[in-house]
Short mmCIF file of C-alpha atoms in Angstrom, two decimals:
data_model
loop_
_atom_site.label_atom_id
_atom_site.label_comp_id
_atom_site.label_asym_id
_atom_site.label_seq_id
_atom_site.Cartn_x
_atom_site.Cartn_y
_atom_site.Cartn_z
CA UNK W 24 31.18 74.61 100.05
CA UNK W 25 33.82 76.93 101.62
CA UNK W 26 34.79 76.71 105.26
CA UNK W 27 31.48 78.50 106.81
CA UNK W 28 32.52 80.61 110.04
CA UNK W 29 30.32 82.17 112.21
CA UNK W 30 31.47 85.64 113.91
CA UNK W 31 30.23 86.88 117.82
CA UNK W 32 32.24 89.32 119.59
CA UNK W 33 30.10 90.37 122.28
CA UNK W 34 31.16 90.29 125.27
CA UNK W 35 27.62 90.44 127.26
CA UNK W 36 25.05 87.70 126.93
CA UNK W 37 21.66 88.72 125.05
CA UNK W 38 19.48 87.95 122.79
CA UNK W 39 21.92 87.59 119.80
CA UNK W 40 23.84 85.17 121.59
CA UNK W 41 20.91 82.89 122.02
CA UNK W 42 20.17 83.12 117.99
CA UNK W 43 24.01 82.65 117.21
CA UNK W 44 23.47 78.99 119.66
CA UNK W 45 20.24 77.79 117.74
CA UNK W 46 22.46 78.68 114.73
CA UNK W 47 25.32 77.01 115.71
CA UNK W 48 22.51 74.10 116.46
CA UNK W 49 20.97 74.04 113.06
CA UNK W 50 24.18 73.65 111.14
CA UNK W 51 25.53 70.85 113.27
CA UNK W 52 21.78 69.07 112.55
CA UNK W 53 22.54 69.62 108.56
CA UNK W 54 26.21 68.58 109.03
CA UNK W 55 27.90 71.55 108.16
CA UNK W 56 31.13 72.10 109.90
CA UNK W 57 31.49 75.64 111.34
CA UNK W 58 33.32 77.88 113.48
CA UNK W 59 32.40 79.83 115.64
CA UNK W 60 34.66 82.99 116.54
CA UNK W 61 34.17 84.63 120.19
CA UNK W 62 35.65 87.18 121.92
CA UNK W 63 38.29 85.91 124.65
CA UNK W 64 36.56 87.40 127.97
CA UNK W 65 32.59 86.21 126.69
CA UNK W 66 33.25 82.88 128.86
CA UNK W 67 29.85 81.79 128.58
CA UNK W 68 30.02 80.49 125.20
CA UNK W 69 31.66 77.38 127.75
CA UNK W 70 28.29 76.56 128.85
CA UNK W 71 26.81 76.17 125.70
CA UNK W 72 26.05 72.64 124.29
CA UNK W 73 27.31 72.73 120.81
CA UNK W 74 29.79 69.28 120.40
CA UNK W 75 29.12 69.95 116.44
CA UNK W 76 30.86 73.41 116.83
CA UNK W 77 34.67 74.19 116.52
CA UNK W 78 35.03 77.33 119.76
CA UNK W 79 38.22 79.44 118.72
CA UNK W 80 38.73 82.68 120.69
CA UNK W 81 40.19 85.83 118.67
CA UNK W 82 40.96 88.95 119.58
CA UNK W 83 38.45 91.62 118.39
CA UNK W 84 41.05 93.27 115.22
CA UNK W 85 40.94 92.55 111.74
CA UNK W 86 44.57 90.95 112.06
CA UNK W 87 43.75 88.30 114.40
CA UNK W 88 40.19 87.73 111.75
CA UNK W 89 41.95 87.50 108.90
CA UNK W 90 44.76 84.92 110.33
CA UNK W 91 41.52 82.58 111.62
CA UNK W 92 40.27 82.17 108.62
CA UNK W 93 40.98 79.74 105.86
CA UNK W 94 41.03 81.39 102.30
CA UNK W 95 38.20 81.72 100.71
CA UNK W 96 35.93 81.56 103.82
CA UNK W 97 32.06 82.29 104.04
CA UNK W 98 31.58 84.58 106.64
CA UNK W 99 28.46 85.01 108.81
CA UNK W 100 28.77 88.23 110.82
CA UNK W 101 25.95 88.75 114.17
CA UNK W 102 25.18 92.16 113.15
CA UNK W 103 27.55 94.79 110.94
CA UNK W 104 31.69 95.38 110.93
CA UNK W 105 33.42 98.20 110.50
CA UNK W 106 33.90 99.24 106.81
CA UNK W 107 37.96 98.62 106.85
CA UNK W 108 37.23 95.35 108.09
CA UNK W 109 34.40 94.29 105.02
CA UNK W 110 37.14 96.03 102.43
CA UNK W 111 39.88 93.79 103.69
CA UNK W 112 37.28 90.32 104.15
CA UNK W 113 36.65 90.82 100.34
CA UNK W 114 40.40 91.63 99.19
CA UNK W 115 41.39 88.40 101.04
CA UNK W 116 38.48 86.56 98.77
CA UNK W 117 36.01 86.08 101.62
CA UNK W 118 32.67 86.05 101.44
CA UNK W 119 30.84 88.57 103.73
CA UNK W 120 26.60 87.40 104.81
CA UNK W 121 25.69 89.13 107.58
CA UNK W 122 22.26 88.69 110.24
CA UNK W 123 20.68 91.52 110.78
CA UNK W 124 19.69 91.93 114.36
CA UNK W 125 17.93 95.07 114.49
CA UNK W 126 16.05 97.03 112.28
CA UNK W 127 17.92 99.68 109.97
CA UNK W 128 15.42 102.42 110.65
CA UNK W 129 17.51 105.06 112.27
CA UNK W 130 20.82 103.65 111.96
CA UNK W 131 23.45 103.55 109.53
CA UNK W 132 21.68 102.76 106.25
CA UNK W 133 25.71 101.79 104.93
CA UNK W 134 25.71 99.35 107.60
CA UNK W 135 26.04 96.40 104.94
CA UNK W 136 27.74 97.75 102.46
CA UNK W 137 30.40 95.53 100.54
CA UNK W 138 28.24 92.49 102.01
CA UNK W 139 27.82 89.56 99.88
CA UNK W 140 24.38 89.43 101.41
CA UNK W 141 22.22 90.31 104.18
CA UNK W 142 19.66 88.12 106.38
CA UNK W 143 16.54 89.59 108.26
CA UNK W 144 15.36 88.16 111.58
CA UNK W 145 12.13 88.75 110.57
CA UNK W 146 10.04 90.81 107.66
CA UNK W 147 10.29 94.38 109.33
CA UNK W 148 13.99 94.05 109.34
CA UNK W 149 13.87 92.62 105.72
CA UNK W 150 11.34 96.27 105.40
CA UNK W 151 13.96 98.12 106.55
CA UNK W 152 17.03 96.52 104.39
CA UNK W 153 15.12 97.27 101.38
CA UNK W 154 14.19 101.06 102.60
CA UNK W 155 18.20 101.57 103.12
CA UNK W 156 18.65 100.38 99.62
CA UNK W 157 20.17 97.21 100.64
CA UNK W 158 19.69 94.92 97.25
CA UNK W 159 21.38 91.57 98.55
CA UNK W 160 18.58 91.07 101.20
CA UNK W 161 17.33 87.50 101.49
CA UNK W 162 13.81 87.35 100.69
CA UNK W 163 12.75 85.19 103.35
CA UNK W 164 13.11 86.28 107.58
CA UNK W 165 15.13 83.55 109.43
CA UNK W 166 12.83 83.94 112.61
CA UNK W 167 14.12 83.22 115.55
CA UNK W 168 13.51 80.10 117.85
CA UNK W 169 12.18 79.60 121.64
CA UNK W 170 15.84 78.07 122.95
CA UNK W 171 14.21 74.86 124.34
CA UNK W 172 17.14 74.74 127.14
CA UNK W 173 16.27 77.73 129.02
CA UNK W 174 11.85 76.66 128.59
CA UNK W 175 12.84 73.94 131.40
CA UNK W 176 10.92 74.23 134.81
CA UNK W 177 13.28 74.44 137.63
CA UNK W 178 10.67 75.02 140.51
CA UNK W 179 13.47 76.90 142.18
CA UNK W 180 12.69 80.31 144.42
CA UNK W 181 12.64 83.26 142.55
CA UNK W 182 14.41 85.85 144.05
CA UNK W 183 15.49 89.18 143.58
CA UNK W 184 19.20 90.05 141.98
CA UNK W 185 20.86 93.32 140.84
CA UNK W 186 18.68 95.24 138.39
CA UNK W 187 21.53 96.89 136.91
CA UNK W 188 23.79 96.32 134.10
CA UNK W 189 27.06 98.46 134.82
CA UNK W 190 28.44 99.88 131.76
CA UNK W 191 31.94 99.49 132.99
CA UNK W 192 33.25 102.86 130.01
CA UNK W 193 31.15 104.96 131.96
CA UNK W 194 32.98 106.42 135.37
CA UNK W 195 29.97 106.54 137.00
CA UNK W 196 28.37 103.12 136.66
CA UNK W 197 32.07 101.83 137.03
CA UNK W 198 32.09 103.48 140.82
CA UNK W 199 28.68 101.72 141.61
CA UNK W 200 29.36 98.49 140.29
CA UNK W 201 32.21 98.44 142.48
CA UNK W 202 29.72 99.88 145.76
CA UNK W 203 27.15 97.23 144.75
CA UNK W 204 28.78 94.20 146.19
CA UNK W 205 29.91 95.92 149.46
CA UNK W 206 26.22 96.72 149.94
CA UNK W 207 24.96 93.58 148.51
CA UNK W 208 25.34 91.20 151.99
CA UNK W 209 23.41 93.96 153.89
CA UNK W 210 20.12 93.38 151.82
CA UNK W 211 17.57 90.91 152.09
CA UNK W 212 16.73 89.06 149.12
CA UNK W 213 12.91 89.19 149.02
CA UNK W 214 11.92 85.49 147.27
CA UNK W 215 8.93 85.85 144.23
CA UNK W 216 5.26 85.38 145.75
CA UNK W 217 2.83 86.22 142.99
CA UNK W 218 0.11 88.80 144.40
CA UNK W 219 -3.30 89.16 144.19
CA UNK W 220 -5.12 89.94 140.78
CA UNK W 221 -4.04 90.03 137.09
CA UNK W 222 -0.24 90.14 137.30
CA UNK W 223 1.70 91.82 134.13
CA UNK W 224 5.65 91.19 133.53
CA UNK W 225 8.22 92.32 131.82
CA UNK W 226 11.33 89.76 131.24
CA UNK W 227 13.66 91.53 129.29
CA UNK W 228 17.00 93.41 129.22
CA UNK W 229 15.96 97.17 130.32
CA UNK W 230 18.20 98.73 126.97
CA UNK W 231 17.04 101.78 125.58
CA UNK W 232 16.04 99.46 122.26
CA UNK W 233 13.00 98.52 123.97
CA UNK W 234 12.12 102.11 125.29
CA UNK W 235 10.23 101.27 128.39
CA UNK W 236 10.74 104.52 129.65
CA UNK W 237 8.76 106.01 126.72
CA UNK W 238 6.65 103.21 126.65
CA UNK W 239 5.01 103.45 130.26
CA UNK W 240 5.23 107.31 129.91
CA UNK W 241 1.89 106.92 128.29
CA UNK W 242 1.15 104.15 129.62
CA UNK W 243 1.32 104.06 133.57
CA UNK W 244 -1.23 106.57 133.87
CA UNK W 245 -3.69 104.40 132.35
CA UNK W 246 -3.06 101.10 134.29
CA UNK W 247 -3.17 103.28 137.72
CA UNK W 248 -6.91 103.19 137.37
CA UNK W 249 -7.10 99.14 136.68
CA UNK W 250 -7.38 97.51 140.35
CA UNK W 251 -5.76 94.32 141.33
CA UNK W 252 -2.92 94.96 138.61
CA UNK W 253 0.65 94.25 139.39
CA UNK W 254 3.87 95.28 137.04
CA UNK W 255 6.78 92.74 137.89
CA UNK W 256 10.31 93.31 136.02
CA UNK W 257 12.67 90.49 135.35
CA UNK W 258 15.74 91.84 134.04
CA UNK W 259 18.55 94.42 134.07
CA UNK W 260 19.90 97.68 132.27
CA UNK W 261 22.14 100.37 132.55
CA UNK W 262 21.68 103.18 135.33
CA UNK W 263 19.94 105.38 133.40
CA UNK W 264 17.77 103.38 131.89
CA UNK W 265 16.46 102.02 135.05
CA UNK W 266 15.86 105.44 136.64
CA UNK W 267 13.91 106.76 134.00
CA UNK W 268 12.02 103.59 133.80
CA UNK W 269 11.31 103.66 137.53
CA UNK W 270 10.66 107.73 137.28
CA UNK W 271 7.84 106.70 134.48
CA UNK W 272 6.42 103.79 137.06
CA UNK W 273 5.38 106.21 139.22
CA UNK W 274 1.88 106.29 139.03
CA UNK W 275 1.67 102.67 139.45
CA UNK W 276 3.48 102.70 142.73
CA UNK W 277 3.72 99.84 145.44
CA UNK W 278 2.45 97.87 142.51
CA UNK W 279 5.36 97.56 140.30
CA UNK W 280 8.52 95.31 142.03
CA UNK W 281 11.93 94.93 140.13
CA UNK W 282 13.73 91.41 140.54
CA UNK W 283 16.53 91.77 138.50
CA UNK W 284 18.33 88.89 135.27
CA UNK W 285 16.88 85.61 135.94
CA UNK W 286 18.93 82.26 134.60
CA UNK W 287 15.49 80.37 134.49
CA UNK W 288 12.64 82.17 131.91
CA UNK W 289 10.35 79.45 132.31
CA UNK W 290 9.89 79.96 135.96
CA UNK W 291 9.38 83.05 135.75
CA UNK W 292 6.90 82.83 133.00
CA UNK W 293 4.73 80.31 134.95
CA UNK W 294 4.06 82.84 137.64
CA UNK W 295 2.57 85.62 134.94
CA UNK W 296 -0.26 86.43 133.37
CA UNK W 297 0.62 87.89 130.50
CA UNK W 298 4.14 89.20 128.94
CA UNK W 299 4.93 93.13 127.77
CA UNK W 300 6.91 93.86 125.17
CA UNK W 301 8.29 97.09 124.65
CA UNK W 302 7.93 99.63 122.23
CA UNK W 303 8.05 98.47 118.20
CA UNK W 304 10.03 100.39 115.89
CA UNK W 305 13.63 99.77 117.09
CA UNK W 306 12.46 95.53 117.77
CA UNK W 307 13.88 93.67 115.27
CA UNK W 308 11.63 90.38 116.82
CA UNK W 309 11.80 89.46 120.03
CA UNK W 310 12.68 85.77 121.23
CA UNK W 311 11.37 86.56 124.55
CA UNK W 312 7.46 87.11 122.97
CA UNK W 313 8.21 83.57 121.00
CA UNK W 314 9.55 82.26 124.84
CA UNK W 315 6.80 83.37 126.71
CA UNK W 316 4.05 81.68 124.10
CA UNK W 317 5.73 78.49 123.81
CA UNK W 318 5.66 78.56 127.96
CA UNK W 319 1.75 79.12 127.34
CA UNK W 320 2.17 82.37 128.21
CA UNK W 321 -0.38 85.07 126.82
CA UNK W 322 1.66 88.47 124.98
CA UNK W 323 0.50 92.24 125.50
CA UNK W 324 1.85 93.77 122.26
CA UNK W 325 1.37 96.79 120.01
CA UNK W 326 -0.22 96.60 117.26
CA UNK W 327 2.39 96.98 114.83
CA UNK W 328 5.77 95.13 113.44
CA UNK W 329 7.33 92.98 113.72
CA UNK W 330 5.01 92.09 116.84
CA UNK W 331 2.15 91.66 114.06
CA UNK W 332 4.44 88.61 112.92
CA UNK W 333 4.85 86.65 116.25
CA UNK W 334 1.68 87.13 118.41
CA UNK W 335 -1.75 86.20 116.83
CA UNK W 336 -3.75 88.71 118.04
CA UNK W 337 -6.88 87.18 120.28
CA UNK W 338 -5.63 83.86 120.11
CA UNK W 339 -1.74 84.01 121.36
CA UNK W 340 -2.30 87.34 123.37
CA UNK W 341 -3.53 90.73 122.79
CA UNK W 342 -2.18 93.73 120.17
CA UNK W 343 -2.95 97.19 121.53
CA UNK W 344 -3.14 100.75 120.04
CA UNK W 345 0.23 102.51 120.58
CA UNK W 346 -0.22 104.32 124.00
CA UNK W 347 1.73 107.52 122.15
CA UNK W 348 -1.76 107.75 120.28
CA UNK W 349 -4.43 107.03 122.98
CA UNK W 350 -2.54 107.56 126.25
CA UNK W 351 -3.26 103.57 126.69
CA UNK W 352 -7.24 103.56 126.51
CA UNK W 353 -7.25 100.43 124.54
CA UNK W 354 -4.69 98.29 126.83
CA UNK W 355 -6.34 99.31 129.68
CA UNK W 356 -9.61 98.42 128.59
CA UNK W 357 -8.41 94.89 127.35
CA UNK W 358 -7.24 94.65 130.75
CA UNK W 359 -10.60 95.69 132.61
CA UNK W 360 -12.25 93.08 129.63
CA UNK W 361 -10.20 90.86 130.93
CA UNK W 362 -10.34 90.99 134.44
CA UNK W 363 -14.07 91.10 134.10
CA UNK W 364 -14.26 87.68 131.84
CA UNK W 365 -15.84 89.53 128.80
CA UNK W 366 -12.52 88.84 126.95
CA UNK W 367 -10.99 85.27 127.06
CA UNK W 368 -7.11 84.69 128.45
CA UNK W 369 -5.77 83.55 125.07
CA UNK W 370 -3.96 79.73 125.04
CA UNK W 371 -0.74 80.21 123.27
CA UNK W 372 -0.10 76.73 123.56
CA UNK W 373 -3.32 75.40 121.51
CA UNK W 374 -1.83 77.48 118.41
CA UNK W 375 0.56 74.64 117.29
CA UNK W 376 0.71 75.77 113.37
CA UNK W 377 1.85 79.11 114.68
CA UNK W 378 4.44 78.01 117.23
CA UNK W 379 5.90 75.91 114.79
CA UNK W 380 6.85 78.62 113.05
CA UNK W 381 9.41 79.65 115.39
CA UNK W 382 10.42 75.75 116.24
CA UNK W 383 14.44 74.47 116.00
CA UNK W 384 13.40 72.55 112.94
CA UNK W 385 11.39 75.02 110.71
CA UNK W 386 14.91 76.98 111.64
CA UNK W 387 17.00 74.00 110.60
CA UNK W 388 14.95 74.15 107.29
CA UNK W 389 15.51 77.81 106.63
CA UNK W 390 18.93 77.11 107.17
CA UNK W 391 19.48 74.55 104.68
CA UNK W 392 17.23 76.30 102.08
CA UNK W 393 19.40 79.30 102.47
CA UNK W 394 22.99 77.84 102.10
CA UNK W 395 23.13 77.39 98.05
CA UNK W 396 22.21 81.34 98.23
CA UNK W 397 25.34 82.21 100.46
CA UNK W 398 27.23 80.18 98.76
CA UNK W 399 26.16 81.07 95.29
CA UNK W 400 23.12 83.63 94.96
CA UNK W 401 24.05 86.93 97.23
CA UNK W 402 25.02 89.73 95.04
CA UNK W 403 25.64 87.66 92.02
#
């Protein structure tokens, strides 16, 4: 097989990050040696746990690529490159297989052109491959997996942290982040107490890919009438996308309390009652609904992809008609159901055939039933 290199340039920690680690996880379990190339200031790739993994830093140009890698490499790419770059992989004899993160509804339907192949994190990215006229999809989704590591009880406080994520390009959000920690000793920082009633969260990064502005735009009126309900946010965005989501909040007011990126998920999912996802069509999956349900934790999804392919509906949470085309009747009266015991709070954790789906080792298996197609099958 040819030297197999994985390639991450973020800079930020997200959700791709943790799928590039169970990655990096699964090949070291099937013996594969691998690479891993990072981005020189993304330090936290030091934390990770991965002895079966070779770290190298590059700088983010094609020059400093090309000179990493051994000729002919296979190449996994997190996401697209830029077309010079997938020209010059394949003049140098690479070959180019790339995960698709996101769906390509919307975006760049060339995103994967000159790939060798192309990998879907679930079936409504493999949809959208195939709708962009992308041939060298791989028929099978390579589902994500609940990262075991960050599922471990702490029993630590909860308490409240910045709820912003300073884009550091923009001038504006480069002046606050540098206000922020001259307020920051000044404030209190309130600890978690769960309150009375059915309590909803969010645990997320606030990006505009989830569109919880939009989402609760429809939806906040709704829950305003359900008493005893209580919106709590785990996580951070940008400036803008926290206003608006705070300006759409409104009607829920005292209720809803922001609390900023937590390090420990499980904690916080042990103190809610049931997990929001955002809105569908720009989700590619979500390893924070496959989190939560592994943590027993009960999903509030709509009904639609690729949500349809990670909560069972009834039996690992709820799927709910798109508040764009009820204005939230249905959610909110699952919620009154609920609150009133005529409809049961679902048991993710008794739905072992389903989690196991989205387990390290049905990964590991996709893995290894996948390499003789990198190697061999993609656009042959």
């Amino acid at each position: 097989m040819r030297p197999l290199y994985q390639l991450n340039l973020q800079q930020q920690f997200g959700g791709g990050e943790v799928y590039t680690d169970f990655l990096c996880q699964a090949l070291g379990r099937l013996g594969v040696p691998h690479t891993l190339l990072v981005h020189p200031d993304a330090p936290f790739w030091q934390q990770f746990n991965l002895p079966q993994t070779t770290l190298q830093a590059i700088q983010p140009d094609l020059p400093s690529l090309l000179q990493a890698l051994a000729s002919p490499s296979l190449l996994l790419t997190h996401g697209s490159t830029p077309p010079t770059w997938r020209r010059a992989l394949k003049a140098a004899g690479h070959r180019l297989v790339g995960i698709a993160h996101m769906p390509l509804y919307g975006r760049d339907p060339k995103a994967f052109e000159n790939y060798d192949g192309v990998i879907g994190v679930s079936q409504y990215v493999i949809n959208s491959l195939h709708d962009a006229g992308v041939k060298q999809a791989y028929p099978e989704p390579w589902y994500g997996v609940a990262a075991l590591a960050r599922m471990q009880r702490t029993e630590m406080n909860i308490t409240q942290h910045s709820y912003y994520d300073w884009d550091k390009r923009k001038g504006r959000d480069r002046l606050l982040s540098w206000l922020e920690p001259l307020v920051k000793p000044f404030r209190s920082r309130p600890v978690f107490r769960k309150k009375p009633g059915l309590t909803v969260g969010i645990v997320s990064r606030l990006t505009p890919i989830k569109q919880f502005p939009l989402l609760f735009e429809h939806l906040a009126p709704a829950l305003a009438d359900i008493p005893d309900l209580n919106i709590e946010i785990f996580g951070s965005g940008g400036y803008a996308s926290v206003r608006d989501l705070k300006q759409a909040l409104r009607p829920l007011a005292e209720r809803v309390r922001f609390w900023g990126h937590q390090h420990h998920v499980a904690d916080v999912y042990a103190q809610l009652d049931f997990l929001l996802t955002g809105l569908p069509e720009k989700e590619a999956l979500g390893l924070n609904v496959i989190e939560a349900q592994y943590c027993n934790l009960p999903v509030l999804a709509v009904d639609a992809l690729p949500f349809r392919e990670t909560v069972l509906d009834g039996k690992t949470g709820y799927l709910f008609t798109d508040p764009r085309q009820d204005g939230g009747k249905h959610l909110k009266t699952l919620l009154l159901a609920i609150q009133n015991g005529t409809k049961p709070h679902p048991q993710p954790a008794q739905e072992q055939t389903h989690l196991q789906r989205f387990s390290l080792d049905t990964f590991t298996e996709r893995v290894k039933n996948t390499l003789p197609w990198m190697e061999n099958s993609a656009n042959d």
